[in-house]
Amino acid sequence: MLEDTIAAISTPPGEGGIGIVRMSGSAAEAIGLATFNFASRVDKPITHHLYYGHVINPINGKIIDEALISFMRAPHTFTREDVVEVNCHGGILPLTKTLEIILAQGARMATPGEFTQRAFLNGRIDLAQAEAVIQVIRAKTDIAMELGVKQLVGQLSREVSAIRKPLLTILAHVEASIDYPEHQDVEELARDEILRVSILCLDKINTLVATADKGRILREGIRTAIVGSPNVGKSSLLNVLLGQQRAIVTDIPGTTRDVLEESLNVGGVALTIVDTAGIRDTADEIERMGVERSRQALADADLILYVLDVTEEWVPDNEIMRAIGAKPCIIIANKVDLLLSVDILTTLSQTVAPKPLVAMSATEMLGLTDLEEAIIQQVFSGSVRAEESIMVTSTRHKNALLRTHTALSDVQDAINLGYAVDLIAIDLHSALEALGEITGENIGPDLVEEIFSNFCIGK
Ligand SMILES: Nc1nc2c(ncn2[C@@H]2O[C@H](COP(=O)(O)OP(=O)(O)OP(=O)(O)O)[C@@H](O)[C@H]2O)c(=O)[nH]1
Ligand SMILES: [Mg+2]
């Protein structure tokens, strides 16, 4: 597979000024030369230069499109292999025809993420950096992008290697004392050193893990569920937040039957917001299924907007309150435009404390700014900056860190209980293995496939 020259359309499908077909591999240059007519004479193209001419079908000499071509020779390329890029017109036909004649010349269609996978396998970037490529591509907010770029330039990788290096050193000590059991002093030294280093490393891991939930939310967005009893104004709230009539609103309780999901940007943070069916016991089969989905949305959410109608007497729903648990939650007192006395709000906010209460009117668009502020306050304790230091944004990385943590704690226990050094060595190996999964030092081909299959074709 790695020997093949691969090709793909690297720009998104659809119409655009230009579109790019990219090739990587040892035959890329020959295929590029065979399928391109330079406008002026070129014997050997200079690397990383752009040339004007036409893409042609070498079989019959027919011109396919007017284009620019660049030849980028290894190793200074994205994949560390020879790379050729053809910039033709950005339509489906010019791009697919160009790709077709390239494939006819012996290139193979690239699988999703295969260019980036080669960059990883050829050692130009590590796995965490390769994953950051997709993070940058998919970023929906400035902060998500900033985090992706930090990881791309290797900040997380450096942090991981700062934990890994001292562990490797103590492993060497441990192995020395296994090899030379007669040197008691080596073993004593090793034990002290292992304790010192593992405490240090555990501390660093804790710091990284602590950033993980916030990091994931900043990257993926806050999963927000709008929940409450029927007819309180949940769908109206979704519509006013989106600035469009997305959900059907009527005065009939039980209007929303299905969950509706939309994206929106609040104060620089992406929100994936879900409107749900009002939760109540019902004999209606369709509504009952809707309520079931509401419960699921409630369970999956990072943030809950619990809407109530101030014109009705409010009794907190036990089931909803239990599902909310310790999750960030904002109680929204809706329909304040119909309120005759503000006393009700005072009483309500005392009832729901310490959860914040925001008074709103979805139909009159009151209280929107307060809601935005409350969201940022709830999820990020008021600050949405991507911290100066590094943040873990991937669940895969978080899990690897947690496994490293467990293994290192086992190392400490083993030392404290005076276990034999070879047992300690086993735990140290597990710690290093788990840590190595982040940057890809220790990783099976299956996992590599799985990670890259999430990419788009042409990347
Ligand atoms: N006066 C006033 N009416 C509102 C407000 N918000 C919603 N309504 C009305 O309340 C009724 C119900 O609104 P919806 O948004 O459909 O309520 P829902 O919670 O989505 O209801 P279900 O989907 O049935 O659970 C509609 O007639 C809305 O126009 C508000 O802030 N003020
Ligand atoms: Mg509704």
mmCIF file of C-alpha atoms in Angstrom, residues 150-344:
data_model
loop_
_atom_site.group_PDB
_atom_site.id
_atom_site.type_symbol
_atom_site.label_atom_id
_atom_site.label_comp_id
_atom_site.label_asym_id
_atom_site.label_seq_id
_atom_site.Cartn_x
_atom_site.Cartn_y
_atom_site.Cartn_z
ATOM 1 C CA LYS A 150 -1.424 24.242 18.906
ATOM 2 C CA GLN A 151 -1.687 20.480 18.690
ATOM 3 C CA LEU A 152 -0.644 20.543 15.048
ATOM 4 C CA VAL A 153 2.596 22.344 15.785
ATOM 5 C CA GLY A 154 3.346 19.727 18.421
ATOM 6 C CA GLN A 155 2.517 21.297 21.789
ATOM 7 C CA LEU A 156 0.723 18.239 23.103
ATOM 8 C CA SER A 157 3.385 15.955 21.670
ATOM 9 C CA ARG A 158 6.108 17.897 23.499
ATOM 10 C CA GLU A 159 4.170 17.678 26.735
ATOM 11 C CA VAL A 160 3.758 13.936 26.309
ATOM 12 C CA SER A 161 7.410 13.499 25.550
ATOM 13 C CA ALA A 162 8.288 15.504 28.675
ATOM 14 C CA ILE A 163 6.499 12.795 30.639
ATOM 15 C CA ARG A 164 7.841 9.956 28.554
ATOM 16 C CA LYS A 165 11.552 10.771 28.695
ATOM 17 C CA PRO A 166 12.075 10.540 32.478
ATOM 18 C CA LEU A 167 10.001 7.349 32.495
ATOM 19 C CA LEU A 168 12.287 5.842 29.872
ATOM 20 C CA THR A 169 15.292 6.810 31.953
ATOM 21 C CA ILE A 170 13.986 5.136 35.096
ATOM 22 C CA LEU A 171 12.997 2.085 33.099
ATOM 23 C CA ALA A 172 16.634 1.870 32.030
ATOM 24 C CA HIS A 173 17.663 2.012 35.733
ATOM 25 C CA VAL A 174 15.173 -0.686 36.604
ATOM 26 C CA GLU A 175 16.357 -2.908 33.819
ATOM 27 C CA ALA A 176 19.958 -2.380 34.872
ATOM 28 C CA SER A 177 19.124 -3.540 38.373
ATOM 29 C CA ILE A 178 17.336 -6.583 36.955
ATOM 30 C CA ASP A 179 20.391 -7.416 34.858
ATOM 31 C CA TYR A 180 22.833 -6.884 37.763
ATOM 32 C CA PRO A 181 20.997 -8.169 40.830
ATOM 33 C CA GLU A 182 24.257 -8.290 42.789
ATOM 34 C CA HIS A 183 24.427 -4.472 42.819
ATOM 35 C CA GLN A 184 22.042 -3.707 45.666
ATOM 36 C CA ASP A 185 22.891 -0.006 45.466
ATOM 37 C CA VAL A 186 21.682 0.213 41.858
ATOM 38 C CA GLU A 187 18.328 -1.144 42.906
ATOM 39 C CA GLU A 188 18.060 1.186 45.903
ATOM 40 C CA LEU A 189 18.837 4.148 43.705
ATOM 41 C CA ALA A 190 16.334 2.960 41.136
ATOM 42 C CA ARG A 191 13.563 2.703 43.736
ATOM 43 C CA ASP A 192 14.083 6.249 45.024
ATOM 44 C CA GLU A 193 14.311 7.597 41.541
ATOM 45 C CA ILE A 194 11.179 5.766 40.380
ATOM 46 C CA LEU A 195 9.169 7.229 43.229
ATOM 47 C CA ARG A 196 10.407 10.745 42.552
ATOM 48 C CA VAL A 197 9.782 10.544 38.792
ATOM 49 C CA SER A 198 6.402 8.878 39.058
ATOM 50 C CA ILE A 199 5.143 11.559 41.428
ATOM 51 C CA LEU A 200 6.314 14.197 39.000
ATOM 52 C CA CYS A 201 4.740 12.472 36.007
ATOM 53 C CA LEU A 202 1.456 11.803 37.790
ATOM 54 C CA ASP A 203 1.277 15.478 38.570
ATOM 55 C CA LYS A 204 1.748 16.422 34.913
ATOM 56 C CA ILE A 205 -0.823 13.853 33.812
ATOM 57 C CA ASN A 206 -3.357 15.181 36.313
ATOM 58 C CA THR A 207 -2.887 18.681 34.946
ATOM 59 C CA LEU A 208 -3.464 17.471 31.394
ATOM 60 C CA VAL A 209 -6.487 15.321 32.258
ATOM 61 C CA ALA A 210 -8.047 18.253 34.108
ATOM 62 C CA THR A 211 -8.160 20.229 30.849
ATOM 63 C CA ALA A 212 -9.774 17.419 28.879
ATOM 64 C CA ASP A 213 -13.485 18.064 29.375
ATOM 65 C CA LYS A 214 -13.211 21.751 28.684
ATOM 66 C CA GLY A 215 -10.915 21.012 25.754
ATOM 67 C CA ARG A 216 -13.360 18.592 24.199
ATOM 68 C CA ILE A 217 -16.226 21.033 24.604
ATOM 69 C CA LEU A 218 -14.211 23.848 23.037
ATOM 70 C CA ARG A 219 -13.361 21.600 20.123
ATOM 71 C CA GLU A 220 -16.702 19.925 19.518
ATOM 72 C CA GLY A 221 -19.053 22.526 20.906
ATOM 73 C CA ILE A 222 -21.378 22.367 23.893
ATOM 74 C CA ARG A 223 -24.135 19.797 23.519
ATOM 75 C CA THR A 224 -27.078 21.743 24.839
ATOM 76 C CA ALA A 225 -30.541 20.320 25.450
ATOM 77 C CA ILE A 226 -33.632 22.493 25.820
ATOM 78 C CA VAL A 227 -35.969 20.587 28.100
ATOM 79 C CA GLY A 228 -39.105 21.204 30.114
ATOM 80 C CA SER A 229 -42.826 20.498 30.278
ATOM 81 C CA PRO A 230 -44.991 20.811 27.168
ATOM 82 C CA ASN A 231 -45.954 24.290 25.926
ATOM 83 C CA VAL A 232 -43.484 26.288 28.054
ATOM 84 C CA GLY A 233 -41.752 27.759 24.968
ATOM 85 C CA LYS A 234 -38.814 25.434 24.247
ATOM 86 C CA SER A 235 -39.234 25.552 20.493
ATOM 87 C CA SER A 236 -39.782 29.306 20.627
ATOM 88 C CA LEU A 237 -36.458 29.578 22.466
ATOM 89 C CA LEU A 238 -34.666 27.527 19.808
ATOM 90 C CA ASN A 239 -36.132 29.727 17.088
ATOM 91 C CA VAL A 240 -35.148 32.973 18.749
ATOM 92 C CA LEU A 241 -31.600 31.737 19.382
ATOM 93 C CA LEU A 242 -31.246 30.701 15.744
ATOM 94 C CA GLY A 243 -32.958 33.818 14.426
ATOM 95 C CA GLN A 244 -35.215 31.731 12.211
ATOM 96 C CA GLN A 245 -38.455 29.799 12.489
ATOM 97 C CA ARG A 246 -36.789 26.412 12.602
ATOM 98 C CA ALA A 247 -39.196 24.558 14.886
ATOM 99 C CA ILE A 248 -42.977 24.460 14.741
ATOM 100 C CA VAL A 249 -44.537 26.508 17.525
ATOM 101 C CA THR A 250 -48.196 26.218 18.491
ATOM 102 C CA ASP A 251 -50.192 26.720 21.659
ATOM 103 C CA ILE A 252 -51.020 23.007 21.671
ATOM 104 C CA PRO A 253 -49.026 21.119 24.318
ATOM 105 C CA GLY A 254 -47.082 18.285 22.740
ATOM 106 C CA THR A 255 -46.254 20.094 19.471
ATOM 107 C CA THR A 256 -42.649 18.941 19.246
ATOM 108 C CA ARG A 257 -42.456 15.185 18.755
ATOM 109 C CA ASP A 258 -38.909 14.706 17.567
ATOM 110 C CA VAL A 259 -35.558 16.129 18.624
ATOM 111 C CA LEU A 260 -34.301 18.958 16.418
ATOM 112 C CA GLU A 261 -30.599 19.690 16.331
ATOM 113 C CA GLU A 262 -28.925 22.909 15.167
ATOM 114 C CA SER A 263 -25.542 24.611 15.521
ATOM 115 C CA LEU A 264 -24.986 28.111 16.743
ATOM 116 C CA ASN A 265 -22.145 30.309 17.921
ATOM 117 C CA VAL A 266 -22.481 31.890 21.352
ATOM 118 C CA GLY A 267 -19.718 34.246 22.433
ATOM 119 C CA GLY A 268 -17.169 32.388 20.295
ATOM 120 C CA VAL A 269 -18.224 28.938 21.471
ATOM 121 C CA ALA A 270 -20.038 26.449 19.272
ATOM 122 C CA LEU A 271 -23.310 25.166 20.658
ATOM 123 C CA THR A 272 -25.057 22.115 19.306
ATOM 124 C CA ILE A 273 -28.532 22.841 20.515
ATOM 125 C CA VAL A 274 -31.321 20.298 20.710
ATOM 126 C CA ASP A 275 -34.989 21.121 21.045
ATOM 127 C CA THR A 276 -36.944 18.267 22.581
ATOM 128 C CA ALA A 277 -40.484 17.103 23.139
ATOM 129 C CA GLY A 278 -41.985 18.368 26.402
ATOM 130 C CA ILE A 279 -41.520 15.675 29.026
ATOM 131 C CA ARG A 280 -44.819 14.281 30.382
ATOM 132 C CA ASP A 281 -46.683 11.006 30.661
ATOM 133 C CA THR A 282 -48.775 10.538 27.592
ATOM 134 C CA ALA A 283 -50.949 7.920 25.944
ATOM 135 C CA ASP A 284 -50.049 9.174 22.476
ATOM 136 C CA GLU A 285 -47.625 6.654 20.969
ATOM 137 C CA ILE A 286 -45.730 9.171 18.803
ATOM 138 C CA GLU A 287 -45.397 11.700 21.588
ATOM 139 C CA ARG A 288 -44.235 8.942 23.930
ATOM 140 C CA MET A 289 -41.388 8.092 21.553
ATOM 141 C CA GLY A 290 -40.535 11.787 21.398
ATOM 142 C CA VAL A 291 -40.365 11.956 25.185
ATOM 143 C CA GLU A 292 -38.041 8.956 25.164
ATOM 144 C CA ARG A 293 -35.710 10.900 22.839
ATOM 145 C CA SER A 294 -35.914 13.912 25.110
ATOM 146 C CA ARG A 295 -34.645 11.731 27.952
ATOM 147 C CA GLN A 296 -31.742 10.580 25.812
ATOM 148 C CA ALA A 297 -30.888 14.163 24.794
ATOM 149 C CA LEU A 298 -30.965 15.105 28.457
ATOM 150 C CA ALA A 299 -28.544 12.308 29.304
ATOM 151 C CA ASP A 300 -26.140 13.188 26.453
ATOM 152 C CA ALA A 301 -26.069 16.938 27.071
ATOM 153 C CA ASP A 302 -23.134 18.961 28.446
ATOM 154 C CA LEU A 303 -25.499 21.805 29.317
ATOM 155 C CA ILE A 304 -29.204 21.864 30.044
ATOM 156 C CA LEU A 305 -31.588 24.722 29.487
ATOM 157 C CA TYR A 306 -34.571 23.848 31.659
ATOM 158 C CA VAL A 307 -37.456 26.022 30.499
ATOM 159 C CA LEU A 308 -40.475 26.850 32.619
ATOM 160 C CA ASP A 309 -43.510 29.011 32.041
ATOM 161 C CA VAL A 310 -43.759 31.812 34.631
ATOM 162 C CA THR A 311 -47.501 32.110 34.186
ATOM 163 C CA GLU A 312 -47.996 28.616 35.541
ATOM 164 C CA GLU A 313 -47.152 27.294 38.916
ATOM 165 C CA TRP A 314 -43.854 25.498 38.685
ATOM 166 C CA VAL A 315 -42.995 22.252 40.372
ATOM 167 C CA PRO A 316 -39.543 20.965 39.477
ATOM 168 C CA ASP A 317 -39.874 17.667 37.641
ATOM 169 C CA ASN A 318 -38.087 15.030 39.691
ATOM 170 C CA GLU A 319 -37.045 13.029 36.703
ATOM 171 C CA ILE A 320 -35.537 16.046 34.948
ATOM 172 C CA MET A 321 -33.793 17.218 38.108
ATOM 173 C CA ARG A 322 -32.290 13.782 38.619
ATOM 174 C CA ALA A 323 -31.063 13.637 35.015
ATOM 175 C CA ILE A 324 -29.511 17.075 35.390
ATOM 176 C CA GLY A 325 -27.645 16.029 38.509
ATOM 177 C CA ALA A 326 -24.408 17.982 38.709
ATOM 178 C CA LYS A 327 -24.396 19.004 35.039
ATOM 179 C CA PRO A 328 -24.249 22.674 34.148
ATOM 180 C CA CYS A 329 -27.830 23.830 33.968
ATOM 181 C CA ILE A 330 -29.684 27.105 33.520
ATOM 182 C CA ILE A 331 -33.306 27.488 34.541
ATOM 183 C CA ILE A 332 -35.117 29.676 32.063
ATOM 184 C CA ALA A 333 -38.155 31.507 33.354
ATOM 185 C CA ASN A 334 -39.951 32.088 30.060
ATOM 186 C CA LYS A 335 -42.932 34.268 29.095
ATOM 187 C CA VAL A 336 -41.942 37.093 31.461
ATOM 188 C CA ASP A 337 -43.792 39.427 29.090
ATOM 189 C CA LEU A 338 -46.984 37.982 30.597
ATOM 190 C CA LEU A 339 -45.822 38.403 34.175
ATOM 191 C CA LEU A 340 -47.786 40.752 36.393
ATOM 192 C CA SER A 341 -45.453 40.801 39.371
ATOM 193 C CA VAL A 342 -41.688 40.339 39.604
ATOM 194 C CA ASP A 343 -42.080 38.740 43.018
ATOM 195 C CA ILE A 344 -42.590 35.438 41.273
#
